[in-house]
Coordinates of C-alpha atoms in Angstrom, one line a residue:
X265 CA 0.0 0.0 -0.1
X266 CA 1.3 3.6 -1.1
X267 CA 2.1 5.5 2.1
X268 CA 0.3 8.5 0.5
X269 CA -2.9 6.4 0.2
X270 CA -2.8 4.4 3.7
X271 CA -4.7 7.3 5.8
X272 CA -7.6 7.5 3.3
X273 CA -8.0 3.8 2.4
X274 CA -8.1 3.9 6.6
X275 CA -11.0 6.5 6.4
X276 CA -12.7 4.4 3.8
X277 CA -12.3 1.3 6.3
X278 CA -13.9 3.1 9.5
X279 CA -17.8 1.9 9.5
X280 CA -20.2 5.0 8.8
X281 CA -17.5 7.2 8.3
X282 CA -17.8 7.9 4.5
X283 CA -21.7 8.5 4.5
X284 CA -21.3 11.4 7.3
X285 CA -18.6 12.9 4.7
X286 CA -20.8 12.7 2.0
X287 CA -24.2 13.7 3.5
X288 CA -21.8 16.5 4.9
X289 CA -21.0 17.7 1.7
X290 CA -24.4 17.9 0.4
X291 CA -25.8 19.6 3.5
X292 CA -23.1 22.4 2.7
X293 CA -22.7 22.7 -0.9
X294 CA -25.8 25.4 -0.9
X295 CA -23.8 27.2 1.5
X296 CA -21.1 29.4 -1.5
X297 CA -24.2 28.9 -3.6
X298 CA -26.9 30.7 -2.1
X299 CA -25.3 34.1 -1.8
X300 CA -25.0 34.0 -5.5
X301 CA -28.6 33.0 -6.1
X302 CA -30.1 35.8 -3.8
X303 CA -27.9 38.6 -5.2
X304 CA -29.6 37.6 -8.7
X305 CA -32.9 37.3 -7.5
X306 CA -32.8 40.7 -5.1
X307 CA -30.9 42.4 -8.1
X308 CA -33.3 41.5 -10.4
X309 CA -36.1 42.5 -8.3
X310 CA -35.1 45.8 -7.3
X311 CA -32.8 47.0 -10.0
X312 CA -29.9 47.7 -7.1
X313 CA -27.1 45.4 -6.4
X314 CA -26.4 47.6 -3.3
X315 CA -29.3 46.5 -2.0
X316 CA -28.7 42.5 -3.0
X317 CA -25.4 43.0 -0.8
X318 CA -27.6 44.2 1.9
X319 CA -30.0 41.1 2.0
X320 CA -27.3 38.7 1.4
X321 CA -25.5 40.2 4.4
X322 CA -28.8 40.0 6.3
X323 CA -28.5 36.2 5.6
X324 CA -24.5 35.9 6.4
X325 CA -25.2 38.0 9.8
X326 CA -27.8 35.9 10.6
X327 CA -25.6 32.6 10.2
X328 CA -22.5 34.4 12.3
X329 CA -24.9 35.7 15.4
X330 CA -26.8 32.1 15.6
X331 CA -23.4 29.9 15.0
X332 CA -22.5 29.5 18.9
X333 CA -26.5 29.2 20.0
X334 CA -26.9 26.4 17.5
X335 CA -23.6 25.1 18.8
X336 CA -24.7 24.8 22.3
X337 CA -28.2 23.4 21.5
X338 CA -26.2 20.5 19.2
X339 CA -23.9 19.6 22.4
X340 CA -27.2 19.3 24.6
X341 CA -30.2 17.9 22.5
X342 CA -30.5 14.9 20.1
X343 CA -28.8 16.0 16.7
X344 CA -31.6 14.6 14.5
X345 CA -34.3 16.6 16.5
X346 CA -32.2 19.8 16.3
X347 CA -31.3 19.5 12.2
X348 CA -35.0 18.7 11.8
X349 CA -36.3 22.1 13.3
X350 CA -33.7 24.0 11.7
X351 CA -34.1 22.6 8.4
X352 CA -37.4 23.3 8.8
X353 CA -37.4 26.9 9.9
X354 CA -34.3 27.1 7.1
X355 CA -36.3 25.6 4.1
X356 CA -39.8 27.8 4.8
X357 CA -37.1 31.1 5.0
X358 CA -36.1 30.1 2.0
X359 CA -39.3 29.6 0.0
X360 CA -40.6 33.0 1.5
X361 CA -37.6 35.1 0.2
X362 CA -38.1 33.2 -3.3
X363 CA -41.6 34.2 -3.1
X364 CA -41.3 38.0 -2.3
X365 CA -40.2 39.5 -5.8
X366 CA -43.5 37.9 -7.3
X367 CA -45.8 39.5 -4.3
X368 CA -44.4 42.9 -3.4
X369 CA -42.8 45.8 -4.9
X370 CA -39.0 46.7 -5.1
X371 CA -39.7 48.9 -2.3
X372 CA -40.4 46.4 0.1
X373 CA -36.7 45.0 -0.1
X374 CA -36.5 45.9 3.7
X375 CA -39.0 42.4 4.7
X376 CA -36.7 40.8 2.6
X377 CA -33.7 41.5 4.5
X378 CA -35.7 41.0 7.8
X379 CA -36.3 37.1 6.2
X380 CA -33.0 36.7 5.1
X381 CA -31.7 37.3 8.7
X382 CA -34.1 34.7 10.0
X383 CA -33.1 32.5 7.9
X384 CA -29.4 32.8 8.6
X385 CA -30.5 32.2 12.2
X386 CA -32.2 28.9 11.1
X387 CA -29.0 27.5 9.3
X388 CA -28.8 23.9 9.8
X389 CA -25.4 23.6 11.6
X390 CA -24.3 20.8 9.5
X391 CA -20.6 22.3 9.2
X392 CA -20.2 22.5 13.2
X393 CA -21.7 19.3 13.8
X394 CA -19.5 17.5 11.1
X395 CA -16.6 18.7 12.3
X396 CA -17.2 17.9 15.7
X397 CA -18.4 14.1 15.1
X398 CA -15.2 13.3 13.1
X399 CA -12.9 12.8 15.8
X400 CA -15.5 10.8 17.4
X401 CA -14.9 7.8 14.7
X402 CA -11.6 8.3 13.8
X403 CA -8.5 8.7 15.7
X404 CA -4.5 9.0 15.1
X405 CA -3.3 9.6 11.3
X406 CA -6.9 9.0 10.4
X407 CA -8.2 11.6 12.4
X408 CA -5.7 14.3 10.6
X409 CA -6.4 12.7 7.5
X410 CA -10.5 13.1 7.6
X411 CA -9.9 16.7 8.5
X412 CA -7.5 16.6 5.3
X413 CA -10.0 15.5 3.1
X414 CA -12.5 17.6 4.6
X415 CA -11.1 20.8 4.1
X416 CA -10.0 19.9 0.4
X417 CA -13.8 18.8 -0.6
X418 CA -14.4 22.2 0.7
X419 CA -12.7 23.9 -1.4
X420 CA -14.2 21.7 -4.4
X421 CA -17.8 22.8 -3.0
X422 CA -16.5 26.5 -3.2
X423 CA -15.8 26.1 -6.4
X424 CA -18.5 24.0 -7.3
X425 CA -21.6 25.5 -5.4
X426 CA -21.3 29.2 -7.3
X427 CA -20.5 27.2 -10.8
X428 CA -24.0 25.6 -10.6
X429 CA -25.9 28.3 -8.9
X430 CA -24.8 30.4 -11.8
X431 CA -25.7 27.8 -14.8
X432 CA -28.8 27.4 -13.2
X433 CA -29.8 31.3 -13.0
X434 CA -28.4 31.5 -16.6
X435 CA -31.1 28.6 -17.6
X436 CA -33.9 29.5 -15.4
X437 CA -33.6 32.4 -13.0
X438 CA -32.5 33.6 -9.6
X439 CA -35.8 32.2 -7.7
X440 CA -35.5 28.5 -9.1
X441 CA -31.7 28.9 -7.9
X442 CA -32.4 30.1 -4.4
X443 CA -35.1 27.1 -4.1
X444 CA -32.6 24.5 -5.1
X445 CA -29.9 26.0 -2.9
X446 CA -33.1 25.6 -0.2
X447 CA -33.8 22.4 -0.9
X448 CA -30.2 20.7 -1.1
X449 CA -29.7 22.0 2.7
X450 CA -33.0 20.7 3.9
X451 CA -32.2 17.3 2.4
X452 CA -28.3 17.3 3.2
X453 CA -29.2 18.1 6.6
X454 CA -32.3 15.4 7.1
X455 CA -29.6 13.0 5.5
X456 CA -26.6 14.0 7.5
X457 CA -29.1 13.7 11.0
X458 CA -30.1 10.0 9.7
X459 CA -26.1 9.3 8.9
X460 CA -25.2 10.6 12.4
X461 CA -28.0 8.1 13.8
X462 CA -26.6 5.1 12.3
X463 CA -23.2 6.0 13.3
X464 CA -24.4 6.3 16.9
X465 CA -23.8 9.8 17.3
X466 CA -26.8 11.1 17.2
X467 CA -26.9 11.9 21.2
X468 CA -24.5 14.5 22.9
X469 CA -21.0 13.6 23.7
X470 CA -21.3 14.5 27.0
X471 CA -23.9 15.7 29.9
X472 CA -22.0 18.5 31.5
X473 CA -23.8 20.5 34.2
X474 CA -25.1 23.7 32.7
X475 CA -25.1 26.1 35.5
X476 CA -21.4 27.6 36.3
X477 CA -20.5 27.0 32.7
X478 CA -18.2 29.6 31.8
X479 CA -18.0 31.2 28.1
X480 CA -15.5 29.5 25.6
X481 CA -14.2 33.0 25.2
X482 CA -12.7 32.9 28.1
X483 CA -10.4 30.0 27.2
X484 CA -7.2 31.5 25.8
X485 CA -5.8 28.8 23.7
X486 CA -9.4 28.6 22.0
X487 CA -9.8 32.4 21.4
X488 CA -6.3 32.5 20.2
X489 CA -7.1 29.8 17.5
X490 CA -10.4 31.5 16.8
X491 CA -8.4 34.9 16.2
X492 CA -6.4 32.6 13.8
X493 CA -9.3 31.7 11.8
X494 CA -10.5 35.1 11.7
X495 CA -7.3 36.4 10.3
X496 CA -7.3 33.2 7.6
X497 CA -10.9 33.8 6.5
X498 CA -9.9 38.0 6.3
X499 CA -6.6 36.8 3.8
X500 CA -8.7 34.6 1.6
X501 CA -11.9 36.6 0.9
X502 CA -9.3 39.5 0.5
X503 CA -7.7 37.5 -2.1
X504 CA -10.9 36.7 -3.9
X505 CA -11.6 40.3 -4.3
X506 CA -8.5 41.1 -5.8
X507 CA -9.0 38.7 -8.4
X508 CA -12.5 40.0 -9.1
X509 CA -11.2 43.5 -9.4
X510 CA -8.2 43.1 -11.6
X511 CA -10.2 40.9 -13.9
X512 CA -13.0 43.7 -14.5
X513 CA -10.5 46.3 -14.6
X514 CA -8.8 44.2 -17.4
X515 CA -12.4 44.3 -18.9
X516 CA -12.2 40.5 -19.2
X517 CA -14.3 39.6 -15.9
X518 CA -14.4 35.8 -16.9
X519 CA -11.0 35.6 -16.1
X520 CA -11.9 36.0 -12.4
X521 CA -13.8 32.7 -12.4
X522 CA -11.0 30.8 -14.1
X523 CA -8.2 32.1 -11.8
X524 CA -10.3 31.2 -8.6
X525 CA -11.0 27.8 -10.1
X526 CA -6.9 27.5 -10.5
X527 CA -6.6 28.7 -7.0
X528 CA -9.6 26.2 -5.1
X529 CA -7.8 23.5 -7.5
X530 CA -4.4 24.5 -6.4
X531 CA -5.9 24.1 -2.3
X532 CA -7.6 20.8 -3.3
X533 CA -4.0 19.3 -4.7
X534 CA -2.3 20.1 -1.8
X535 CA -4.9 19.1 0.5
X536 CA -5.1 15.7 -0.9
X537 CA -0.8 15.5 -0.5
X538 CA -1.1 16.7 3.0
X539 CA -3.7 14.5 4.1
X540 CA -1.7 11.2 2.5
X541 CA 1.6 12.2 4.2
X542 CA 0.2 11.5 7.7
X543 CA 1.8 12.8 10.8
X544 CA 0.7 15.8 13.0
X545 CA -0.5 18.7 11.3
X546 CA 1.5 21.8 12.5
X547 CA -0.8 24.7 12.3
X548 CA 1.7 27.4 12.8
X549 CA 3.9 26.0 9.9
X550 CA 0.9 25.9 7.6
X551 CA -0.2 29.2 8.7
X552 CA 2.9 30.5 7.6
X553 CA 3.4 28.4 4.4
X554 CA -0.3 30.0 3.2
X555 CA 1.2 33.5 3.7
X556 CA 3.9 32.8 1.8
X557 CA 2.0 31.8 -1.2
X558 CA 0.1 34.9 -1.0
X559 CA 2.9 37.2 -0.6
X560 CA 4.1 36.3 -4.7
X561 CA 1.0 38.5 -5.4
X562 CA 2.1 41.8 -4.6
X563 CA 5.0 41.3 -7.2
X564 CA 2.6 40.4 -10.2
X565 CA 0.0 42.6 -9.7
X566 CA -0.7 46.6 -10.6
X567 CA 1.1 48.6 -9.7
X568 CA 3.9 46.8 -8.9
X569 CA 3.6 44.9 -11.9
X570 CA 2.2 46.8 -15.1
X571 CA 0.6 45.1 -17.3
X572 CA 0.1 41.8 -15.2
X573 CA 0.1 38.6 -17.2
X574 CA -2.9 36.4 -16.3
X575 CA -0.6 33.3 -16.5
X576 CA 2.0 34.3 -14.4
X577 CA -1.1 35.1 -11.7
X578 CA -2.7 31.9 -12.0
X579 CA 0.8 30.3 -11.8
X580 CA 1.3 32.4 -8.6
X581 CA -2.2 31.2 -7.8
X582 CA -2.2 27.7 -8.3
X583 CA 1.2 27.0 -6.3
X584 CA 0.3 29.2 -3.7
X585 CA -3.2 27.8 -3.4
X586 CA -1.6 24.6 -2.4
X587 CA -1.0 25.7 1.2
X588 CA -4.6 26.3 1.4
X589 CA -6.5 23.2 2.4
X590 CA -3.7 21.9 4.4
X591 CA -4.0 24.9 6.8
X592 CA -7.9 24.9 7.0
X593 CA -7.4 21.0 8.1
X594 CA -4.7 22.3 10.8
X595 CA -7.0 24.7 12.1
X596 CA -10.0 22.6 12.2
X597 CA -8.0 19.6 14.0
X598 CA -6.6 22.2 16.3
X599 CA -9.8 23.6 17.3
X600 CA -11.4 19.9 17.7
X601 CA -8.5 19.3 20.3
X602 CA -8.9 22.1 22.6
X603 CA -12.6 22.0 22.7
X604 CA -14.1 20.3 25.7
X605 CA -15.5 16.8 24.6
X606 CA -19.0 18.1 25.4
X607 CA -18.7 21.5 23.8
X608 CA -17.0 20.9 20.8
X609 CA -20.3 21.9 18.4
X610 CA -20.5 25.1 20.1
X611 CA -16.6 25.6 19.6
X612 CA -17.1 25.3 16.2
X613 CA -20.1 27.4 16.4
X614 CA -17.6 30.3 17.3
X615 CA -15.0 29.7 15.0
X616 CA -18.0 30.4 12.1
X617 CA -18.7 33.6 14.0
X618 CA -15.2 34.4 14.0
X619 CA -14.8 33.8 10.3
X620 CA -18.0 35.5 9.7
X621 CA -16.5 38.5 11.4
X622 CA -13.1 38.2 9.2
X623 CA -14.8 38.5 6.0
X624 CA -17.1 41.6 7.5
X625 CA -13.8 43.4 8.1
X626 CA -11.6 42.3 5.7
X627 CA -14.0 43.2 2.4
X628 CA -14.3 47.1 3.1
X629 CA -10.8 47.1 3.8
X630 CA -9.5 45.4 1.0
X631 CA -11.9 47.8 -1.1
X632 CA -10.7 50.6 0.2
X633 CA -6.7 49.7 -1.0
X634 CA -8.2 48.5 -4.2
X635 CA -9.8 51.8 -5.0
X636 CA -6.8 54.2 -3.4
X637 CA -3.7 51.7 -4.0
X638 CA -4.6 49.2 -6.1
X639 CA -4.6 45.3 -6.2
X640 CA -1.0 45.0 -5.0
X641 CA -2.0 46.8 -1.7
X642 CA -4.8 44.7 -1.3
X643 CA -2.8 41.6 -1.8
X644 CA 0.0 42.7 0.5
X645 CA -3.0 43.5 3.2
X646 CA -3.9 39.9 2.6
X647 CA -0.8 38.5 3.7
X648 CA -0.4 40.8 6.6
X649 CA -3.5 38.8 7.6
X650 CA -2.4 35.5 7.1
X651 CA 0.9 36.5 8.7
X652 CA -0.4 37.8 11.6
X653 CA -2.8 34.3 11.9
X654 CA 0.7 32.4 11.7
X655 CA 1.8 34.5 15.0
X656 CA -1.8 33.7 16.6
X657 CA -1.4 30.1 16.2
X658 CA 2.1 30.1 17.0
X659 CA 0.9 31.0 20.5
X660 CA -1.8 28.5 21.0
X661 CA -0.4 26.0 23.6
X662 CA -1.3 22.5 23.0
X663 CA -3.0 20.5 25.6
X664 CA -5.8 17.6 26.0
X665 CA -9.2 19.0 25.6
X666 CA -10.9 19.4 29.2
X667 CA -14.3 21.1 30.1
X668 CA -14.4 24.5 30.6
X669 CA -15.8 25.3 33.9

């Protein structure tokens, strides 16, 4: 057996784990696709991309705000019941959001923003629950491999999800795309709940006393790990915006999709290689490698290099992207190891809140740098964010997970 393939064969041999991975993908592929569908639907209704951004932002805000609350609920109640309740609320919200443009004038868009926020609050916590459940089945090298596979698959989803939504919008319309995303979310949540039940993971991992439990935000190692997550996402979304802005300024917006796909494929390849190597994932080193992968973009973008070469930028993105999935996997594994056994879903819920904050903070800053100094400056800020994440990661003290409070 090839040493690179051994961890993946171990994963395939673990009962129930492949199905958990599969249903977690079905339950999450809607996440990168829904904002695009919302943008097309609301922009077509109101004629304003700014309004579309507000409604999409309300949906994202709801997801971020409710992350820790959904995580705490998952740590204290049967998974199947929570997934059924949240999937029902999310499905109803998506249906209503899709119906509004057909029954109300564009001036009623604030109602859509409220519906989007409430829908975000109801998002099924498949991401957090899947990351908390994997270590209950996989240990040792298999545990590192499953987090790497999950991170690599996530990169693939962020390529396929928006592309699929764009195709549906082109063939039908934004309403159909949004409802398809909602259907996948509901189907994935229910299927994932069934996979958890068959694996014997439907019940919470622990039953700690409710009173006297301190917030996880008072756990310094976890907060540092959350901060590293924030910096990582801030770096990545900044580069996304840089790619889009550069291609748009060039007059060839389609190039942005190609470059983003190259970046994602590089990450996918890097993740699969890292997962097959085995051994302990060193998060600070992987964050540093991610920063070093982003840094060369400063040298190949305007105004440092003008005119820039799409081939050169693609090469940098493809090679540098190989560090992304390994860094994401190491971060998820680190948080899983630091979180108390009975509060892992809550920890990943907080991670989701921090990553949402990272995106919200980075996008305005990157946009300002693009407007005033050009793409190279925004890429420099992305590099700085990744370096800060590496510093925070290096200060996380390794320990066995123990209950907080």
